[in-house]
Amino acid sequence: MEWKPDKSNEFPLYKQISNFFEARILNGELPPGSKLPSERNLAKSFQVNRSTVNSALEELKAMGLIETLVGAGTVVSDHLTREQGRLPNWSQYINEGFYQPNNPVNQMINQLIQTDKDMINFGIGELNKDLLPVDVLTHIHRQITFDNDLGYQHIQGNIKLRETISSHLKDYRNIEASASSIIVTSGAQQAIHLIIQCLLSPGDSVAIEDPSYAYSLPIFHSEGLKTYFLPVYEDGVDPEEVLSLYQKHRIKMIFLNPIHQNPTGHTLSIEKRQRMMEICSKYGIAIVEDDPYSLTGYQDNNLPPLKSLDSHGLVLYISSLSKVLSSGLRVGWIAGPQPVIQRIADLKQQIDFGHPNFSQLYATELLRSSQLDDHLISLRNRLKVRRDVTAKALTELLPDEISFSLPDGGIHLWCKLTNQKIDSHLLFKHAIKQGVVFAPGKTLGSEKHYMRFTFSRPDSDLIKKGIERLEQALRKYLKSRS
Ligand SMILES: Cc1ncc(COP(=O)(O)O)c(C=O)c1O
């Protein structure tokens, strides 16, 4: 909750809190049945004592605005509705809407890190602010002018940005893609959504990696797709398994994150890349290559993206600025055959009339900046240091409990709990009580004894402390089972 009571105001804090909720209940923002956070979480988020929250809730109860229901916690009561007539049944609308909600664990992670600023966060896949090119962006900010840029833009994206992405793809990833074959999206995530919505129909079969970021996206199920899994090995998924899925299920499309894969950090080997292209071109299987991490490799042995090997137009190539420059600008893109890009642009027009131009202007200048190379070198070095600090802390503090292989790029460390009886989801619950959050493996499709640590996210001086908290959580978890 963003709002906080004003401690400098003489009006009692509990009154400010009860007034805050009263206003939101009476204006319909919190309709009957809405669940209020627990007293503990409210106290944390408002930065007040629990007794202050308790007094506020008691006052709201006395006014008949909220009630405590066994098993449901504190909810907005429906007596106002009973007095004033019928309201739409919002909970039914919410439960029956077309798009499925996020996995509850992901919802909880997102909520926790917004409300609990002391939580050490290994759970969200982004860069800490100290890894972002703030000085470069501040410089760009001072230089930028908005000549004719306040109107709607080309739906595929601002032409200067698309031309810049086109040269960037050539220079940094050896991909030939003209500006007309590129569409700018709101991050790689929207790119995946647009591809699914435009090019697939309910009942279509697709393959995704297991574990993977794609697994965490409810869109596949919302759209009624049949998903089949490709296990991720040290050298990536097995193209022969793609072939066998095609033979059994006629899969139409595969979603791959072939370089420094989220969450495993594994990279598809060059032999497998070639074989994958061979199989997919023989059977006409479309490849969605999701590549937000290729510029984060710590060694100079970057393998060519599948798109750079694609002379037939098999691959829809997705990337974004999120893991190297800024996730907040929400700039990503798809490069692919022009008719496909135009079809996707048509849908994007229906959804949002194109990407906001301001972030496109900043993205253009960031990608053209003479400081881009220095930033990327420094980013890779600092990511490697963070990876090593995280790995060292895990090895020192949990030598017998956790094993992992070191990724040579990316922002995640994928760990296995060696004691197979430990369920990472239950450990997660203990961990949040200790003030540290990670992504339990199951949210990414894997077995329950895996977990993902995003070492790029916490403040660097808190990484060790975060692992200490994890160790305490693990001890408590084990004790609770004995
Ligand atoms: C493999 C992969 N694809 C896509 C995304 C979405 O990123 P964004 O929409 O910020 O570009 C992520 C984010 O973690 C990711 O790991």
Coordinates of C-alpha atoms and ligand atoms in Angstrom, one line a residue:
M1 CA 0.0 0.0 0.0
E2 CA 1.6 3.3 -1.1
W3 CA -0.3 5.6 1.4
K4 CA 1.1 6.1 4.9
P5 CA -0.3 8.1 7.8
D6 CA 1.3 11.4 8.4
K7 CA 3.3 11.2 11.6
S8 CA 3.9 14.9 11.8
N9 CA 0.1 15.5 11.9
E10 CA -1.4 15.8 15.4
F11 CA -4.5 13.9 14.3
P12 CA -4.1 10.4 15.9
L13 CA -2.5 7.8 13.6
Y14 CA -5.2 5.2 14.2
K15 CA -7.9 7.8 13.1
Q16 CA -5.9 8.6 10.0
I17 CA -5.9 4.9 9.1
S18 CA -9.5 4.3 9.8
N19 CA -10.4 7.5 7.8
F20 CA -8.3 6.2 4.9
F21 CA -10.2 2.9 4.8
E22 CA -13.6 4.5 5.4
A23 CA -13.1 6.8 2.4
R24 CA -12.1 3.9 0.2
I25 CA -14.9 1.7 1.3
L26 CA -17.5 4.4 0.9
N27 CA -16.3 5.4 -2.6
G28 CA -16.4 1.8 -3.8
E29 CA -12.7 1.4 -4.2
L30 CA -12.9 -1.4 -1.7
P31 CA -16.2 -3.1 -2.5
P32 CA -17.9 -5.6 -0.2
G33 CA -15.9 -8.8 0.2
S34 CA -12.5 -7.1 -0.4
K35 CA -9.9 -8.6 1.8
L36 CA -7.8 -6.3 4.0
P37 CA -4.1 -7.3 4.5
S38 CA -3.3 -8.8 7.9
E39 CA -2.7 -6.5 10.9
R40 CA 1.0 -7.4 10.8
N41 CA 1.3 -6.5 7.1
L42 CA -0.7 -3.3 7.6
A43 CA 1.5 -2.3 10.5
K44 CA 4.6 -2.9 8.4
S45 CA 3.3 -1.1 5.4
F46 CA 2.1 2.0 7.4
Q47 CA 5.2 1.9 9.6
V48 CA 3.1 2.0 12.8
N49 CA 2.6 -0.3 15.8
R50 CA 0.3 -3.2 15.4
S51 CA -1.8 -1.8 18.3
T52 CA -2.4 1.4 16.2
V53 CA -3.7 -0.7 13.3
N54 CA -5.8 -2.8 15.7
S55 CA -7.5 0.4 17.0
A56 CA -8.2 1.6 13.5
L57 CA -9.7 -1.8 12.5
E58 CA -11.8 -1.9 15.7
E59 CA -13.2 1.5 14.8
L60 CA -14.1 0.4 11.3
K61 CA -15.8 -2.7 12.8
A62 CA -17.8 -0.5 15.2
M63 CA -19.0 1.5 12.1
G64 CA -20.0 -1.8 10.5
L65 CA -17.7 -1.2 7.5
I66 CA -15.6 -4.3 8.0
E67 CA -15.9 -7.7 9.7
T68 CA -13.7 -10.6 10.5
L69 CA -14.8 -13.9 9.0
V70 CA -13.4 -17.2 10.1
G71 CA -11.0 -18.5 7.5
A72 CA -11.2 -15.3 5.4
G73 CA -9.6 -12.8 7.7
T74 CA -10.9 -9.2 7.7
V75 CA -13.1 -8.2 4.8
V76 CA -15.3 -5.2 3.8
S77 CA -18.7 -6.0 5.1
D78 CA -21.7 -6.1 2.7
H79 CA -24.2 -4.4 5.0
L80 CA -24.0 -1.1 3.0
T81 CA -24.9 -3.0 -0.2
R82 CA -27.8 -4.6 1.7
E83 CA -29.0 -1.1 2.6
Q84 CA -28.3 0.6 -0.7
G85 CA -29.2 -2.0 -3.4
R86 CA -27.3 -4.4 -5.5
L87 CA -23.7 -4.1 -6.6
P88 CA -22.1 -6.1 -9.3
N89 CA -20.7 -9.3 -7.9
W90 CA -17.1 -8.2 -8.4
S91 CA -15.6 -11.4 -7.0
Q92 CA -17.4 -13.4 -9.6
Y93 CA -16.2 -11.1 -12.4
I94 CA -12.7 -11.4 -11.0
N95 CA -12.8 -15.1 -10.8
E96 CA -14.4 -15.7 -14.2
G97 CA -12.5 -13.2 -16.4
F98 CA -10.8 -14.6 -19.5
Y99 CA -7.2 -14.3 -18.4
Q100 CA -6.0 -16.5 -15.7
P101 CA -4.3 -14.8 -12.7
N102 CA -0.6 -15.2 -11.9
N103 CA 0.6 -18.0 -9.8
P104 CA -0.2 -17.1 -6.2
V105 CA 3.5 -17.4 -5.2
N106 CA 4.5 -14.9 -7.9
Q107 CA 1.6 -12.6 -6.7
M108 CA 3.0 -12.9 -3.1
I109 CA 6.5 -12.1 -4.2
N110 CA 5.4 -9.0 -6.0
Q111 CA 3.3 -7.9 -3.1
L112 CA 6.0 -8.6 -0.5
I113 CA 8.7 -6.6 -2.2
Q114 CA 6.4 -3.6 -2.7
T115 CA 5.3 -3.5 0.9
D116 CA 8.3 -4.8 2.8
K117 CA 11.3 -2.7 2.1
D118 CA 13.5 -4.7 4.5
M119 CA 13.0 -7.9 2.5
I120 CA 16.2 -9.0 0.8
N121 CA 15.0 -9.7 -2.7
F122 CA 16.4 -12.5 -4.8
G123 CA 12.9 -13.1 -6.2
I124 CA 12.5 -10.7 -9.1
G125 CA 14.4 -10.9 -12.3
E126 CA 15.8 -7.4 -12.7
L127 CA 18.9 -5.3 -12.1
N128 CA 19.6 -3.5 -8.9
K129 CA 19.7 0.3 -9.3
D130 CA 23.5 0.3 -8.9
L131 CA 23.7 -1.7 -12.2
L132 CA 21.7 0.7 -14.2
P133 CA 23.3 3.4 -16.4
V134 CA 21.8 6.3 -14.4
D135 CA 24.5 8.8 -15.4
V136 CA 24.1 8.0 -19.1
L137 CA 20.4 8.3 -18.8
T138 CA 20.6 11.6 -16.9
H139 CA 22.8 13.0 -19.7
I140 CA 20.4 11.8 -22.3
H141 CA 17.5 13.3 -20.4
R142 CA 19.2 16.8 -20.5
Q143 CA 19.8 16.5 -24.3
I144 CA 16.4 15.1 -25.4
T145 CA 14.0 17.4 -27.4
F146 CA 10.5 16.6 -28.3
D147 CA 10.1 18.1 -31.8
N148 CA 7.2 16.3 -33.2
D149 CA 7.0 13.5 -30.8
L150 CA 3.8 14.1 -28.8
G151 CA 1.4 12.6 -31.2
Y152 CA 0.7 8.9 -32.0
Q153 CA 3.7 7.2 -33.5
H154 CA 4.0 4.5 -36.1
I155 CA 2.4 1.4 -34.5
Q156 CA 5.6 -0.7 -35.1
G157 CA 7.4 1.9 -33.1
N158 CA 9.3 5.1 -33.6
I159 CA 11.3 4.8 -36.8
K160 CA 14.5 6.1 -35.3
L161 CA 14.3 3.5 -32.6
R162 CA 13.6 0.7 -35.1
E163 CA 16.6 1.7 -37.2
T164 CA 18.7 1.8 -34.1
I165 CA 17.6 -1.6 -33.0
S166 CA 18.3 -2.9 -36.6
S167 CA 21.9 -1.7 -36.4
H168 CA 22.2 -2.9 -32.8
L169 CA 21.1 -6.4 -33.8
K170 CA 23.7 -6.4 -36.6
D171 CA 26.5 -5.1 -34.5
Y172 CA 25.9 -7.0 -31.3
R173 CA 24.1 -10.2 -32.3
N174 CA 25.0 -10.7 -36.0
I175 CA 21.3 -10.5 -36.9
E176 CA 20.1 -8.9 -40.2
A177 CA 16.7 -7.3 -39.6
S178 CA 15.5 -4.1 -41.3
A179 CA 13.4 -1.5 -39.5
S180 CA 10.3 -2.7 -41.3
S181 CA 10.7 -6.2 -39.8
I182 CA 10.8 -4.9 -36.3
I183 CA 8.0 -4.0 -33.8
V184 CA 8.7 -2.2 -30.5
T185 CA 6.8 -3.8 -27.6
S186 CA 6.4 -3.2 -23.9
G187 CA 9.2 -5.5 -22.9
A188 CA 9.8 -9.1 -24.0
Q189 CA 6.8 -10.1 -22.0
Q190 CA 4.3 -8.2 -24.2
A191 CA 6.2 -9.6 -27.2
I192 CA 5.3 -13.1 -26.1
H193 CA 1.7 -12.2 -25.4
L194 CA 1.3 -10.6 -28.9
I195 CA 2.8 -13.6 -30.6
I196 CA 0.5 -16.0 -28.9
Q197 CA -2.6 -13.8 -29.4
C198 CA -2.0 -13.2 -33.0
L199 CA -0.6 -16.4 -34.3
L200 CA -2.1 -19.2 -32.3
S201 CA -5.6 -20.5 -31.6
P202 CA -7.1 -22.4 -28.7
G203 CA -6.2 -26.1 -29.0
D204 CA -2.9 -25.5 -30.8
S205 CA 0.1 -27.4 -29.4
V206 CA 3.3 -25.6 -28.5
A207 CA 6.5 -26.6 -26.6
I208 CA 8.1 -24.6 -23.8
E209 CA 11.2 -25.2 -21.8
D210 CA 11.0 -26.8 -18.4
P211 CA 11.9 -25.1 -16.2
S212 CA 11.5 -21.6 -17.8
Y213 CA 10.2 -18.1 -17.5
A214 CA 7.6 -19.0 -20.1
Y215 CA 6.3 -21.6 -17.7
S216 CA 5.5 -18.9 -15.2
L217 CA 3.2 -17.1 -17.7
P218 CA -0.5 -17.9 -17.4
I219 CA -1.1 -16.7 -21.0
F220 CA -0.5 -20.2 -22.5
H221 CA -3.4 -21.6 -20.5
S222 CA -5.6 -18.5 -20.8
E223 CA -5.4 -18.9 -24.6
G224 CA -6.3 -22.6 -24.4
L225 CA -3.0 -23.8 -25.8
K226 CA -1.7 -27.4 -25.2
T227 CA 1.8 -27.0 -23.8
Y228 CA 4.4 -29.7 -23.9
F229 CA 7.7 -29.5 -22.1
L230 CA 11.3 -29.6 -23.2
P231 CA 13.6 -30.4 -20.4
V232 CA 16.6 -28.1 -20.2
Y233 CA 20.0 -29.8 -20.0
E234 CA 23.4 -28.3 -19.4
D235 CA 23.7 -27.7 -23.2
G236 CA 20.1 -26.7 -23.6
V237 CA 17.0 -28.5 -24.8
D238 CA 17.2 -31.5 -27.1
P239 CA 16.2 -30.9 -30.7
E240 CA 15.3 -34.6 -31.0
E241 CA 12.7 -34.1 -28.4
V242 CA 11.3 -31.3 -30.5
L243 CA 11.0 -33.7 -33.4
S244 CA 9.3 -36.3 -31.3
L245 CA 6.8 -33.7 -29.9
Y246 CA 6.1 -32.7 -33.5
Q247 CA 5.5 -36.3 -34.5
K248 CA 3.2 -37.0 -31.6
H249 CA 1.4 -33.7 -31.2
R250 CA 2.1 -31.6 -34.3
I251 CA 3.5 -28.8 -32.2
K252 CA 3.2 -25.5 -34.1
M253 CA 5.6 -23.3 -32.2
I254 CA 8.5 -23.7 -29.7
F255 CA 9.4 -21.0 -27.2
L256 CA 13.2 -21.0 -26.4
N257 CA 15.4 -18.8 -24.3
P258 CA 18.6 -20.3 -25.7
I259 CA 21.3 -18.0 -24.1
H260 CA 21.8 -17.9 -20.3
Q261 CA 18.4 -19.3 -19.9
N262 CA 16.1 -18.1 -17.1
P263 CA 16.3 -19.8 -14.6
T264 CA 19.0 -22.5 -15.3
G265 CA 21.6 -20.1 -16.9
H266 CA 22.3 -22.8 -19.5
T267 CA 23.0 -22.1 -23.1
L268 CA 22.0 -24.1 -26.1
S269 CA 25.2 -25.6 -27.8
I270 CA 26.1 -24.7 -31.3
E271 CA 25.5 -28.2 -32.5
K272 CA 22.1 -28.2 -31.0
R273 CA 21.3 -24.8 -32.5
Q274 CA 22.1 -26.1 -36.0
R275 CA 20.1 -29.3 -35.5
M276 CA 17.2 -27.3 -34.1
M277 CA 17.1 -25.1 -37.2
E278 CA 17.3 -28.2 -39.4
I279 CA 14.4 -29.9 -37.7
C280 CA 12.2 -26.8 -37.5
S281 CA 12.8 -25.8 -41.1
K282 CA 12.1 -29.4 -42.3
Y283 CA 8.7 -29.5 -40.5
G284 CA 7.8 -25.8 -40.6
I285 CA 7.8 -25.4 -36.8
A286 CA 8.0 -21.7 -35.8
I287 CA 10.6 -20.8 -33.3
V288 CA 10.2 -18.0 -30.8
E289 CA 13.7 -17.1 -29.6
D290 CA 13.4 -15.1 -26.4
D291 CA 16.8 -13.5 -25.9
P292 CA 17.0 -10.9 -23.2
Y293 CA 20.3 -12.2 -21.7
S294 CA 22.8 -12.6 -24.6
L295 CA 24.6 -9.3 -23.8
T296 CA 25.2 -10.4 -20.2
G297 CA 27.7 -13.2 -21.0
Y298 CA 30.8 -13.0 -18.7
Q299 CA 33.1 -14.6 -21.3
D300 CA 33.9 -13.7 -24.8
N301 CA 32.4 -16.9 -26.3
N302 CA 28.9 -15.7 -27.2
L303 CA 27.2 -18.1 -29.4
P304 CA 25.1 -16.9 -32.4
P305 CA 21.4 -16.4 -31.7
L306 CA 19.2 -18.8 -33.7
K307 CA 17.9 -15.8 -35.6
S308 CA 21.4 -15.2 -37.0
L309 CA 21.4 -18.7 -38.5
D310 CA 17.9 -18.2 -39.9
S311 CA 17.8 -17.8 -43.7
H312 CA 14.2 -19.0 -44.1
G313 CA 12.2 -16.7 -41.8
L314 CA 11.6 -19.5 -39.1
V315 CA 12.5 -17.4 -36.1
L316 CA 10.6 -14.7 -34.3
Y317 CA 13.3 -13.0 -32.3
I318 CA 12.5 -11.3 -29.1
S319 CA 14.7 -9.1 -26.9
S320 CA 14.5 -6.1 -24.6
L321 CA 16.5 -3.6 -22.6
S322 CA 15.3 -4.9 -19.3
K323 CA 18.3 -7.1 -18.3
V324 CA 21.0 -4.7 -19.6
L325 CA 19.8 -1.1 -19.5
S326 CA 16.5 -0.6 -17.8
S327 CA 13.4 -2.7 -17.1
G328 CA 11.4 0.5 -16.2
L329 CA 11.6 1.9 -19.8
R330 CA 9.6 -1.2 -20.9
V331 CA 11.2 -1.4 -24.3
G332 CA 11.4 -4.7 -26.0
W333 CA 11.0 -5.8 -29.6
I334 CA 10.2 -8.6 -32.0
A335 CA 12.1 -9.1 -35.3
G336 CA 10.5 -11.5 -37.8
P337 CA 9.0 -11.8 -41.3
Q338 CA 7.3 -8.6 -42.3
P339 CA 3.7 -9.9 -42.8
V340 CA 3.9 -11.4 -39.2
I341 CA 5.2 -8.2 -37.8
Q342 CA 2.4 -6.2 -39.6
R343 CA -0.2 -8.6 -38.2
I344 CA 1.2 -8.2 -34.7
A345 CA 1.2 -4.4 -35.2
D346 CA -2.4 -4.5 -36.1
L347 CA -3.2 -6.2 -32.7
K348 CA -0.9 -3.7 -30.9
Q349 CA -2.9 -0.9 -32.4
Q350 CA -6.1 -2.5 -31.0
I351 CA -4.5 -2.8 -27.6
D352 CA -2.6 0.5 -27.0
F353 CA -2.0 2.5 -30.3
G354 CA 1.7 1.8 -30.0
H355 CA 4.4 2.1 -27.5
P356 CA 4.8 5.3 -25.4
N357 CA 7.2 7.6 -27.4
F358 CA 9.2 9.0 -24.4
S359 CA 10.6 5.6 -23.5
Q360 CA 11.4 5.0 -27.2
L361 CA 13.3 8.3 -27.4
Y362 CA 15.4 7.3 -24.3
A363 CA 15.9 3.8 -25.6
T364 CA 17.1 5.1 -29.0
E365 CA 19.7 7.3 -27.3
L366 CA 20.8 4.6 -24.9
L367 CA 21.4 2.1 -27.7
R368 CA 23.3 4.8 -29.7
S369 CA 25.3 6.0 -26.8
S370 CA 29.1 6.0 -27.1
Q371 CA 29.1 4.8 -23.5
L372 CA 27.0 1.7 -24.2
D373 CA 30.1 -0.6 -24.6
D374 CA 31.7 0.6 -21.4
H375 CA 28.4 0.1 -19.6
L376 CA 28.0 -3.4 -20.9
I377 CA 31.6 -4.3 -19.9
S378 CA 31.1 -2.9 -16.4
L379 CA 27.7 -4.6 -16.1
R380 CA 29.1 -8.0 -17.0
N381 CA 32.0 -7.6 -14.6
R382 CA 29.7 -6.6 -11.7
L383 CA 27.2 -9.4 -12.4
K384 CA 30.1 -11.9 -12.3
V385 CA 31.2 -10.5 -8.9
R386 CA 27.6 -10.7 -7.6
R387 CA 27.3 -14.3 -8.9
D388 CA 30.5 -15.2 -7.1
V389 CA 29.5 -13.5 -3.8
T390 CA 26.2 -15.4 -3.9
A391 CA 27.8 -18.7 -4.7
K392 CA 30.4 -18.3 -2.0
A393 CA 27.9 -17.4 0.6
L394 CA 25.7 -20.5 -0.4
T395 CA 28.8 -22.8 -0.4
E396 CA 30.0 -21.5 3.0
L397 CA 26.6 -21.4 4.8
L398 CA 24.8 -24.3 3.2
P399 CA 27.5 -26.6 1.9
D400 CA 25.5 -29.8 2.4
E401 CA 22.1 -28.5 1.6
I402 CA 22.4 -26.8 -1.8
S403 CA 24.2 -27.5 -5.0
F404 CA 24.4 -25.5 -8.3
S405 CA 26.5 -25.0 -11.4
L406 CA 27.9 -21.6 -12.1
P407 CA 26.2 -19.8 -15.0
D408 CA 28.6 -17.9 -17.4
G409 CA 26.1 -15.2 -18.0
G410 CA 22.7 -13.9 -17.0
I411 CA 21.4 -12.8 -13.6
H412 CA 20.1 -16.0 -12.0
L413 CA 21.6 -18.8 -9.9
W414 CA 19.6 -22.0 -10.2
C415 CA 20.0 -24.1 -7.1
K416 CA 19.1 -27.7 -6.1
L417 CA 18.3 -28.6 -2.6
T418 CA 20.3 -31.8 -2.1
N419 CA 18.0 -33.1 0.6
Q420 CA 15.2 -34.1 -1.7
K421 CA 12.7 -34.1 1.2
I422 CA 13.0 -30.3 1.4
D423 CA 10.2 -28.6 -0.5
S424 CA 11.4 -25.2 -1.7
H425 CA 7.8 -23.8 -1.5
L426 CA 7.7 -24.6 2.2
L427 CA 11.2 -23.2 2.7
F428 CA 10.0 -20.1 0.9
K429 CA 7.3 -19.5 3.5
H430 CA 10.0 -19.7 6.3
A431 CA 12.3 -17.5 4.3
I432 CA 9.9 -14.7 4.0
K433 CA 9.4 -14.7 7.7
Q434 CA 13.2 -14.3 8.0
G435 CA 13.1 -11.4 5.5
V436 CA 14.5 -13.0 2.3
V437 CA 12.7 -13.9 -0.8
F438 CA 13.6 -16.2 -3.8
A439 CA 11.7 -17.9 -6.5
P440 CA 10.6 -21.5 -5.6
G441 CA 11.4 -23.8 -8.5
K442 CA 7.8 -24.9 -9.0
T443 CA 6.8 -21.4 -10.1
L444 CA 9.1 -22.0 -13.1
G445 CA 7.9 -25.5 -13.8
S446 CA 10.5 -27.5 -12.1
E447 CA 10.6 -30.0 -9.3
K448 CA 9.9 -28.8 -5.8
H449 CA 13.4 -29.0 -4.6
Y450 CA 14.8 -26.3 -6.8
M451 CA 15.0 -22.6 -6.3
R452 CA 16.2 -19.5 -8.2
F453 CA 18.3 -16.7 -6.8
T454 CA 18.4 -13.6 -8.9
F455 CA 21.8 -12.2 -7.7
S456 CA 21.4 -9.0 -9.8
R457 CA 18.5 -7.7 -7.6
P458 CA 19.5 -7.2 -4.0
D459 CA 21.8 -4.4 -2.8
S460 CA 25.3 -6.0 -3.2
D461 CA 26.2 -5.5 0.5
L462 CA 23.0 -7.5 1.4
I463 CA 23.7 -10.6 -0.6
K464 CA 25.6 -12.4 2.2
K465 CA 23.0 -11.3 4.8
G466 CA 20.2 -12.6 2.5
I467 CA 21.9 -16.0 2.4
E468 CA 22.4 -16.0 6.2
R469 CA 18.6 -15.4 6.5
L470 CA 18.0 -18.3 4.2
E471 CA 20.2 -20.5 6.3
Q472 CA 18.2 -19.5 9.4
A473 CA 15.0 -20.2 7.5
L474 CA 16.2 -23.6 6.5
R475 CA 17.2 -24.5 10.1
K476 CA 13.7 -23.4 11.3
Y477 CA 12.0 -25.4 8.5
L478 CA 14.0 -28.5 9.3
K479 CA 13.2 -28.1 13.0
S480 CA 9.5 -27.7 12.3
R481 CA 9.6 -31.1 10.6
S482 CA 11.4 -33.0 13.3
Ligands
LIG1 C1 13.4 -15.2 -20.5 C2 12.6 -13.9 -20.2 N1 11.8 -13.5 -21.2 C3 11.1 -12.3 -21.0 C4 11.2 -11.7 -19.8 C5 10.3 -10.4 -19.6 O1 11.2 -9.3 -19.5 P1 10.7 -7.8 -20.0 O2 9.3 -7.8 -20.3 O3 11.1 -6.9 -18.8 O4 11.6 -7.6 -21.2 C6 12.0 -12.1 -18.8 C7 12.0 -11.5 -17.4 O5 12.5 -12.0 -16.5 C8 12.8 -13.3 -19.0 O6 13.6 -13.8 -18.1

